[in-house]
PDB file of N, CA and C in Angstrom:
ATOM      1  N   MET A   1     -91.748 100.739  50.939  1.00 51.00           N
ATOM      2  CA  MET A   1     -90.534 101.159  51.649  1.00 51.00           C
ATOM      3  C   MET A   1     -89.763 102.136  50.773  1.00 51.00           C
ATOM      4  N   THR A   2     -89.231 103.135  51.404  1.00 53.00           N
ATOM      5  CA  THR A   2     -88.417 104.105  50.699  1.00 53.00           C
ATOM      6  C   THR A   2     -86.981 103.598  50.594  1.00 53.00           C
ATOM      7  N   ASN A   3     -86.239 104.048  49.580  1.00 73.00           N
ATOM      8  CA  ASN A   3     -84.841 103.639  49.477  1.00 73.00           C
ATOM      9  C   ASN A   3     -83.921 104.776  49.911  1.00 73.00           C
ATOM     10  N   LYS A   4     -84.418 105.582  50.832  1.00 86.00           N
ATOM     11  CA  LYS A   4     -83.673 106.722  51.325  1.00 86.00           C
ATOM     12  C   LYS A   4     -83.849 106.833  52.836  1.00 86.00           C
ATOM     13  N   GLU A   5     -82.758 107.079  53.547  1.00 90.00           N
ATOM     14  CA  GLU A   5     -82.858 107.282  54.990  1.00 90.00           C
ATOM     15  C   GLU A   5     -83.532 108.628  55.261  1.00 90.00           C
ATOM     16  N   SER A   6     -84.209 108.676  56.404  1.00 91.00           N
ATOM     17  CA  SER A   6     -84.888 109.908  56.794  1.00 91.00           C
ATOM     18  C   SER A   6     -84.943 109.955  58.316  1.00 91.00           C
ATOM     19  N   GLN A   7     -85.724 110.881  58.834  1.00 90.00           N
ATOM     20  CA  GLN A   7     -85.862 111.007  60.280  1.00 90.00           C
ATOM     21  C   GLN A   7     -86.542 109.780  60.882  1.00 90.00           C
ATOM     22  N   SER A   8     -87.327 109.063  60.072  1.00 93.00           N
ATOM     23  CA  SER A   8     -88.049 107.904  60.588  1.00 93.00           C
ATOM     24  C   SER A   8     -87.610 106.579  59.963  1.00 93.00           C
ATOM     25  N   VAL A   9     -86.566 106.603  59.137  1.00 94.00           N
ATOM     26  CA  VAL A   9     -86.043 105.382  58.509  1.00 94.00           C
ATOM     27  C   VAL A   9     -84.522 105.378  58.620  1.00 94.00           C
ATOM     28  N   GLU A  10     -83.989 104.311  59.169  1.00 95.00           N
ATOM     29  CA  GLU A  10     -82.532 104.174  59.349  1.00 95.00           C
ATOM     30  C   GLU A  10     -82.106 102.817  58.798  1.00 95.00           C
ATOM     31  N   TYR A  11     -81.039 102.795  58.012  1.00 95.00           N
ATOM     32  CA  TYR A  11     -80.493 101.543  57.479  1.00 95.00           C
ATOM     33  C   TYR A  11     -79.219 101.159  58.228  1.00 95.00           C
ATOM     34  N   LYS A  12     -79.067  99.893  58.489  1.00 95.00           N
ATOM     35  CA  LYS A  12     -77.831  99.352  59.065  1.00 95.00           C
ATOM     36  C   LYS A  12     -77.505  98.069  58.312  1.00 95.00           C
ATOM     37  N   GLN A  13     -76.236  97.874  58.011  1.00 95.00           N
ATOM     38  CA  GLN A  13     -75.841  96.675  57.286  1.00 95.00           C
ATOM     39  C   GLN A  13     -75.939  95.432  58.151  1.00 95.00           C
ATOM     40  N   ILE A  14     -75.604  95.564  59.434  1.00 95.00           N
ATOM     41  CA  ILE A  14     -75.683  94.432  60.361  1.00 95.00           C
ATOM     42  C   ILE A  14     -76.226  94.928  61.696  1.00 95.00           C
ATOM     43  N   TRP A  15     -76.740  93.996  62.491  1.00 95.00           N
ATOM     44  CA  TRP A  15     -77.214  94.326  63.837  1.00 95.00           C
ATOM     45  C   TRP A  15     -76.045  94.339  64.798  1.00 95.00           C
ATOM     46  N   ARG A  16     -75.906  95.432  65.501  1.00 94.00           N
ATOM     47  CA  ARG A  16     -74.958  95.577  66.606  1.00 94.00           C
ATOM     48  C   ARG A  16     -75.715  96.263  67.729  1.00 94.00           C
ATOM     49  N   ASN A  17     -75.192  96.150  68.922  1.00 91.00           N
ATOM     50  CA  ASN A  17     -75.876  96.787  70.052  1.00 91.00           C
ATOM     51  C   ASN A  17     -75.967  98.300  69.917  1.00 91.00           C
ATOM     52  N   ASP A  18     -75.105  98.920  69.090  1.00 93.00           N
ATOM     53  CA  ASP A  18     -75.230 100.362  68.904  1.00 93.00           C
ATOM     54  C   ASP A  18     -76.474 100.724  68.091  1.00 93.00           C
ATOM     55  N   CYS A  19     -77.132  99.731  67.470  1.00 95.00           N
ATOM     56  CA  CYS A  19     -78.410  99.962  66.793  1.00 95.00           C
ATOM     57  C   CYS A  19     -79.492 100.350  67.799  1.00 95.00           C
ATOM     58  N   LEU A  20     -79.246 100.027  69.066  1.00 96.00           N
ATOM     59  CA  LEU A  20     -80.215 100.378  70.110  1.00 96.00           C
ATOM     60  C   LEU A  20     -80.403 101.893  70.220  1.00 96.00           C
ATOM     61  N   LYS A  21     -79.407 102.660  69.809  1.00 96.00           N
ATOM     62  CA  LYS A  21     -79.536 104.124  69.826  1.00 96.00           C
ATOM     63  C   LYS A  21     -80.668 104.556  68.897  1.00 96.00           C
ATOM     64  N   ALA A  22     -80.707 103.972  67.706  1.00 95.00           N
ATOM     65  CA  ALA A  22     -81.768 104.310  66.747  1.00 95.00           C
ATOM     66  C   ALA A  22     -83.118 103.846  67.271  1.00 95.00           C
ATOM     67  N   VAL A  23     -83.170 102.646  67.834  1.00 95.00           N
ATOM     68  CA  VAL A  23     -84.424 102.128  68.390  1.00 95.00           C
ATOM     69  C   VAL A  23     -84.916 103.051  69.500  1.00 95.00           C
ATOM     70  N   SER A  24     -84.026 103.477  70.359  1.00 95.00           N
ATOM     71  CA  SER A  24     -84.382 104.382  71.447  1.00 95.00           C
ATOM     72  C   SER A  24     -84.881 105.720  70.908  1.00 95.00           C
ATOM     73  N   ALA A  25     -84.212 106.242  69.900  1.00 94.00           N
ATOM     74  CA  ALA A  25     -84.628 107.520  69.307  1.00 94.00           C
ATOM     75  C   ALA A  25     -86.026 107.398  68.712  1.00 94.00           C
ATOM     76  N   PHE A  26     -86.310 106.305  68.023  1.00 94.00           N
ATOM     77  CA  PHE A  26     -87.639 106.104  67.452  1.00 94.00           C
ATOM     78  C   PHE A  26     -88.688 105.971  68.558  1.00 94.00           C
ATOM     79  N   ALA A  27     -88.333 105.269  69.630  1.00 94.00           N
ATOM     80  CA  ALA A  27     -89.271 105.065  70.736  1.00 94.00           C
ATOM     81  C   ALA A  27     -89.588 106.381  71.450  1.00 94.00           C
ATOM     82  N   ASN A  28     -88.650 107.316  71.429  1.00 94.00           N
ATOM     83  CA  ASN A  28     -88.839 108.595  72.103  1.00 94.00           C
ATOM     84  C   ASN A  28     -89.354 109.692  71.180  1.00 94.00           C
ATOM     85  N   SER A  29     -89.713 109.308  69.954  1.00 94.00           N
ATOM     86  CA  SER A  29     -90.267 110.273  69.005  1.00 94.00           C
ATOM     87  C   SER A  29     -91.560 109.688  68.452  1.00 94.00           C
ATOM     88  N   SER A  30     -91.858 110.006  67.226  1.00 91.00           N
ATOM     89  CA  SER A  30     -93.112 109.525  66.638  1.00 91.00           C
ATOM     90  C   SER A  30     -92.967 108.154  65.989  1.00 91.00           C
ATOM     91  N   GLY A  31     -91.856 107.465  66.268  1.00 93.00           N
ATOM     92  CA  GLY A  31     -91.656 106.113  65.737  1.00 93.00           C
ATOM     93  C   GLY A  31     -90.774 106.107  64.507  1.00 93.00           C
ATOM     94  N   GLY A  32     -90.530 104.931  63.995  1.00 94.00           N
ATOM     95  CA  GLY A  32     -89.694 104.802  62.817  1.00 94.00           C
ATOM     96  C   GLY A  32     -89.361 103.353  62.545  1.00 94.00           C
ATOM     97  N   MET A  33     -88.569 103.139  61.507  1.00 94.00           N
ATOM     98  CA  MET A  33     -88.147 101.798  61.127  1.00 94.00           C
ATOM     99  C   MET A  33     -86.628 101.726  61.043  1.00 94.00           C
ATOM    100  N   LEU A  34     -86.078 100.729  61.701  1.00 95.00           N
ATOM    101  CA  LEU A  34     -84.670 100.404  61.574  1.00 95.00           C
ATOM    102  C   LEU A  34     -84.613  99.186  60.673  1.00 95.00           C
ATOM    103  N   ILE A  35     -83.986  99.331  59.522  1.00 94.00           N
ATOM    104  CA  ILE A  35     -83.944  98.248  58.546  1.00 94.00           C
ATOM    105  C   ILE A  35     -82.524  97.701  58.502  1.00 94.00           C
ATOM    106  N   ILE A  36     -82.395  96.442  58.894  1.00 94.00           N
ATOM    107  CA  ILE A  36     -81.092  95.779  58.945  1.00 94.00           C
ATOM    108  C   ILE A  36     -80.881  95.020  57.638  1.00 94.00           C
ATOM    109  N   GLY A  37     -79.684  95.127  57.067  1.00 93.00           N
ATOM    110  CA  GLY A  37     -79.355  94.407  55.844  1.00 93.00           C
ATOM    111  C   GLY A  37     -79.321  95.287  54.615  1.00 93.00           C
ATOM    112  N   LEU A  38     -79.344  96.617  54.826  1.00 93.00           N
ATOM    113  CA  LEU A  38     -79.230  97.566  53.719  1.00 93.00           C
ATOM    114  C   LEU A  38     -78.095  98.532  54.006  1.00 93.00           C
ATOM    115  N   ASP A  39     -77.416  98.968  52.950  1.00 92.00           N
ATOM    116  CA  ASP A  39     -76.359  99.963  53.141  1.00 92.00           C
ATOM    117  C   ASP A  39     -76.993 101.357  53.201  1.00 92.00           C
ATOM    118  N   ASP A  40     -76.172 102.394  53.315  1.00 89.00           N
ATOM    119  CA  ASP A  40     -76.672 103.764  53.458  1.00 89.00           C
ATOM    120  C   ASP A  40     -77.451 104.249  52.245  1.00 89.00           C
ATOM    121  N   HIS A  41     -77.321 103.544  51.118  1.00 89.00           N
ATOM    122  CA  HIS A  41     -78.023 103.924  49.891  1.00 89.00           C
ATOM    123  C   HIS A  41     -79.273 103.075  49.672  1.00 89.00           C
ATOM    124  N   GLY A  42     -79.589 102.204  50.627  1.00 89.00           N
ATOM    125  CA  GLY A  42     -80.773 101.372  50.519  1.00 89.00           C
ATOM    126  C   GLY A  42     -80.579 100.106  49.710  1.00 89.00           C
ATOM    127  N   GLN A  43     -79.332  99.773  49.419  1.00 90.00           N
ATOM    128  CA  GLN A  43     -79.047  98.568  48.642  1.00 90.00           C
ATOM    129  C   GLN A  43     -78.842  97.381  49.583  1.00 90.00           C
ATOM    130  N   PRO A  44     -79.439  96.217  49.259  1.00 91.00           N
ATOM    131  CA  PRO A  44     -79.301  95.033  50.119  1.00 91.00           C
ATOM    132  C   PRO A  44     -77.843  94.587  50.261  1.00 91.00           C
ATOM    133  N   THR A  45     -77.468  94.247  51.480  1.00 90.00           N
ATOM    134  CA  THR A  45     -76.123  93.733  51.739  1.00 90.00           C
ATOM    135  C   THR A  45     -76.159  92.279  52.165  1.00 90.00           C
ATOM    136  N   GLY A  46     -77.336  91.789  52.504  1.00 86.00           N
ATOM    137  CA  GLY A  46     -77.479  90.403  52.930  1.00 86.00           C
ATOM    138  C   GLY A  46     -77.226  90.254  54.416  1.00 86.00           C
ATOM    139  N   LEU A  47     -77.857  89.239  54.988  1.00 90.00           N
ATOM    140  CA  LEU A  47     -77.704  88.946  56.407  1.00 90.00           C
ATOM    141  C   LEU A  47     -77.497  87.456  56.596  1.00 90.00           C
ATOM    142  N   LYS A  48     -76.767  87.116  57.623  1.00 89.00           N
ATOM    143  CA  LYS A  48     -76.595  85.729  58.010  1.00 89.00           C
ATOM    144  C   LYS A  48     -77.397  85.501  59.283  1.00 89.00           C
ATOM    145  N   ASN A  49     -77.838  84.274  59.489  1.00 90.00           N
ATOM    146  CA  ASN A  49     -78.550  83.884  60.713  1.00 90.00           C
ATOM    147  C   ASN A  49     -79.770  84.755  60.996  1.00 90.00           C
ATOM    148  N   VAL A  50     -80.610  84.930  59.999  1.00 92.00           N
ATOM    149  CA  VAL A  50     -81.797  85.768  60.148  1.00 92.00           C
ATOM    150  C   VAL A  50     -82.706  85.227  61.252  1.00 92.00           C
ATOM    151  N   LYS A  51     -82.861  83.924  61.319  1.00 93.00           N
ATOM    152  CA  LYS A  51     -83.724  83.327  62.341  1.00 93.00           C
ATOM    153  C   LYS A  51     -83.240  83.713  63.741  1.00 93.00           C
ATOM    154  N   LYS A  52     -81.928  83.678  63.962  1.00 95.00           N
ATOM    155  CA  LYS A  52     -81.370  84.054  65.260  1.00 95.00           C
ATOM    156  C   LYS A  52     -81.576  85.546  65.526  1.00 95.00           C
ATOM    157  N   LEU A  53     -81.409  86.372  64.501  1.00 94.00           N
ATOM    158  CA  LEU A  53     -81.638  87.813  64.657  1.00 94.00           C
ATOM    159  C   LEU A  53     -83.077  88.104  65.057  1.00 94.00           C
ATOM    160  N   LEU A  54     -84.024  87.359  64.486  1.00 94.00           N
ATOM    161  CA  LEU A  54     -85.433  87.576  64.802  1.00 94.00           C
ATOM    162  C   LEU A  54     -85.733  87.283  66.265  1.00 94.00           C
ATOM    163  N   GLU A  55     -84.898  86.487  66.897  1.00 95.00           N
ATOM    164  CA  GLU A  55     -85.025  86.229  68.334  1.00 95.00           C
ATOM    165  C   GLU A  55     -84.196  87.217  69.150  1.00 95.00           C
ATOM    166  N   ASP A  56     -82.963  87.454  68.696  1.00 94.00           N
ATOM    167  CA  ASP A  56     -82.030  88.290  69.465  1.00 94.00           C
ATOM    168  C   ASP A  56     -82.433  89.763  69.537  1.00 94.00           C
ATOM    169  N   ILE A  57     -82.923  90.320  68.445  1.00 95.00           N
ATOM    170  CA  ILE A  57     -83.229  91.756  68.419  1.00 95.00           C
ATOM    171  C   ILE A  57     -84.297  92.128  69.445  1.00 95.00           C
ATOM    172  N   PRO A  58     -85.465  91.461  69.453  1.00 95.00           N
ATOM    173  CA  PRO A  58     -86.446  91.851  70.477  1.00 95.00           C
ATOM    174  C   PRO A  58     -85.986  91.541  71.902  1.00 95.00           C
ATOM    175  N   ASN A  59     -85.246  90.432  72.073  1.00 96.00           N
ATOM    176  CA  ASN A  59     -84.753  90.101  73.416  1.00 96.00           C
ATOM    177  C   ASN A  59     -83.765  91.146  73.920  1.00 96.00           C
ATOM    178  N   THR A  60     -82.819  91.524  73.085  1.00 96.00           N
ATOM    179  CA  THR A  60     -81.821  92.526  73.465  1.00 96.00           C
ATOM    180  C   THR A  60     -82.486  93.871  73.720  1.00 96.00           C
ATOM    181  N   THR A  61     -83.408  94.247  72.861  1.00 96.00           N
ATOM    182  CA  THR A  61     -84.100  95.527  73.006  1.00 96.00           C
ATOM    183  C   THR A  61     -84.921  95.555  74.298  1.00 96.00           C
ATOM    184  N   ARG A  62     -85.596  94.460  74.594  1.00 97.00           N
ATOM    185  CA  ARG A  62     -86.375  94.383  75.839  1.00 97.00           C
ATOM    186  C   ARG A  62     -85.457  94.466  77.058  1.00 97.00           C
ATOM    187  N   ASN A  63     -84.351  93.703  77.018  1.00 97.00           N
ATOM    188  CA  ASN A  63     -83.439  93.662  78.173  1.00 97.00           C
ATOM    189  C   ASN A  63     -82.711  94.980  78.393  1.00 97.00           C
ATOM    190  N   LYS A  64     -82.322  95.661  77.332  1.00 97.00           N
ATOM    191  CA  LYS A  64     -81.533  96.899  77.459  1.00 97.00           C
ATOM    192  C   LYS A  64     -82.400  98.156  77.580  1.00 97.00           C
ATOM    193  N   LEU A  65     -83.538  98.179  76.853  1.00 96.00           N
ATOM    194  CA  LEU A  65     -84.344  99.405  76.808  1.00 96.00           C
ATOM    195  C   LEU A  65     -85.704  99.269  77.482  1.00 96.00           C
ATOM    196  N   GLY A  66     -86.115  98.048  77.742  1.00 96.00           N
ATOM    197  CA  GLY A  66     -87.416  97.842  78.366  1.00 96.00           C
ATOM    198  C   GLY A  66     -88.588  97.975  77.411  1.00 96.00           C
ATOM    199  N   ILE A  67     -88.333  97.887  76.112  1.00 93.00           N
ATOM    200  CA  ILE A  67     -89.406  97.944  75.118  1.00 93.00           C
ATOM    201  C   ILE A  67     -89.299  96.734  74.201  1.00 93.00           C
ATOM    202  N   ILE A  68     -90.432  96.359  73.635  1.00 92.00           N
ATOM    203  CA  ILE A  68     -90.449  95.217  72.711  1.00 92.00           C
ATOM    204  C   ILE A  68     -90.831  95.738  71.328  1.00 92.00           C
ATOM    205  N   PRO A  69     -89.893  95.729  70.382  1.00 92.00           N
ATOM    206  CA  PRO A  69     -90.181  96.238  69.044  1.00 92.00           C
ATOM    207  C   PRO A  69     -90.900  95.191  68.194  1.00 92.00           C
ATOM    208  N   SER A  70     -91.529  95.650  67.164  1.00 92.00           N
ATOM    209  CA  SER A  70     -92.081  94.764  66.144  1.00 92.00           C
ATOM    210  C   SER A  70     -90.930  94.409  65.207  1.00 92.00           C
ATOM    211  N   VAL A  71     -90.673  93.110  65.037  1.00 93.00           N
ATOM    212  CA  VAL A  71     -89.549  92.654  64.211  1.00 93.00           C
ATOM    213  C   VAL A  71     -90.074  91.683  63.175  1.00 93.00           C
ATOM    214  N   GLU A  72     -89.691  91.893  61.925  1.00 92.00           N
ATOM    215  CA  GLU A  72     -90.124  90.982  60.871  1.00 92.00           C
ATOM    216  C   GLU A  72     -89.039  90.836  59.828  1.00 92.00           C
ATOM    217  N   SER A  73     -89.127  89.751  59.083  1.00 91.00           N
ATOM    218  CA  SER A  73     -88.174  89.455  58.024  1.00 91.00           C
ATOM    219  C   SER A  73     -88.845  89.710  56.683  1.00 91.00           C
ATOM    220  N   ASP A  74     -88.088  90.301  55.758  1.00 87.00           N
ATOM    221  CA  ASP A  74     -88.601  90.579  54.427  1.00 87.00           C
ATOM    222  C   ASP A  74     -87.474  90.310  53.441  1.00 87.00           C
ATOM    223  N   LYS A  75     -87.537  89.199  52.753  1.00 80.00           N
ATOM    224  CA  LYS A  75     -86.488  88.848  51.801  1.00 80.00           C
ATOM    225  C   LYS A  75     -86.597  89.737  50.578  1.00 80.00           C
ATOM    226  N   LYS A  76     -85.496  90.342  50.227  1.00 67.00           N
ATOM    227  CA  LYS A  76     -85.453  91.255  49.088  1.00 67.00           C
ATOM    228  C   LYS A  76     -84.511  90.726  48.028  1.00 67.00           C
ATOM    229  N   SER A  77     -84.716  91.210  46.815  1.00 55.00           N
ATOM    230  CA  SER A  77     -83.791  90.872  45.729  1.00 55.00           C
ATOM    231  C   SER A  77     -82.543  91.733  45.880  1.00 55.00           C
ATOM    232  N   LYS A  78     -81.649  91.636  44.919  1.00 51.00           N
ATOM    233  CA  LYS A  78     -80.405  92.390  45.007  1.00 51.00           C
ATOM    234  C   LYS A  78     -80.610  93.895  44.871  1.00 51.00           C
ATOM    235  N   LYS A  79     -81.717  94.317  44.274  1.00 45.00           N
ATOM    236  CA  LYS A  79     -81.986  95.735  44.137  1.00 45.00           C
ATOM    237  C   LYS A  79     -83.291  96.075  44.833  1.00 45.00           C
ATOM    238  N   VAL A  80     -83.293  97.181  45.533  1.00 42.00           N
ATOM    239  CA  VAL A  80     -84.509  97.683  46.161  1.00 42.00           C
ATOM    240  C   VAL A  80     -85.158  98.634  45.170  1.00 42.00           C
ATOM    241  N   PRO A  81     -86.438  98.396  44.830  1.00 41.00           N
ATOM    242  CA  PRO A  81     -87.075  99.290  43.872  1.00 41.00           C
ATOM    243  C   PRO A  81     -87.236 100.685  44.449  1.00 41.00           C
ATOM    244  N   SER A  82     -87.062 101.689  43.604  1.00 41.00           N
ATOM    245  CA  SER A  82     -87.251 103.058  44.080  1.00 41.00           C
ATOM    246  C   SER A  82     -88.712 103.413  43.929  1.00 41.00           C
ATOM    247  N   ARG A  83     -89.204 104.233  44.847  1.00 40.00           N
ATOM    248  CA  ARG A  83     -90.584 104.698  44.793  1.00 40.00           C
ATOM    249  C   ARG A  83     -90.588 106.208  44.720  1.00 40.00           C
ATOM    250  N   ASN A  84     -91.485 106.732  43.964  1.00 33.00           N
ATOM    251  CA  ASN A  84     -91.596 108.189  43.841  1.00 33.00           C
ATOM    252  C   ASN A  84     -92.703 108.707  44.699  1.00 33.00           C
TER     253      ASN A  84
END
């Protein structure tokens, strides 16, 4: 994973329904990853109720956009390693 946002990678600190804009943009292009729980610099911010999010995100995305995204959890340390 890169620690930098790009055309195909978007970071959000928390899940909100406005995240659906990024999901829609990825679905209408060549794809991408929306990573929840990171700030704009790629640093972990932490999430609460991850189990509920793993259910809510695909359900909300299916109900609002008609698509089912791939959703997974990846526990990270306090720092995201940089890759060159």
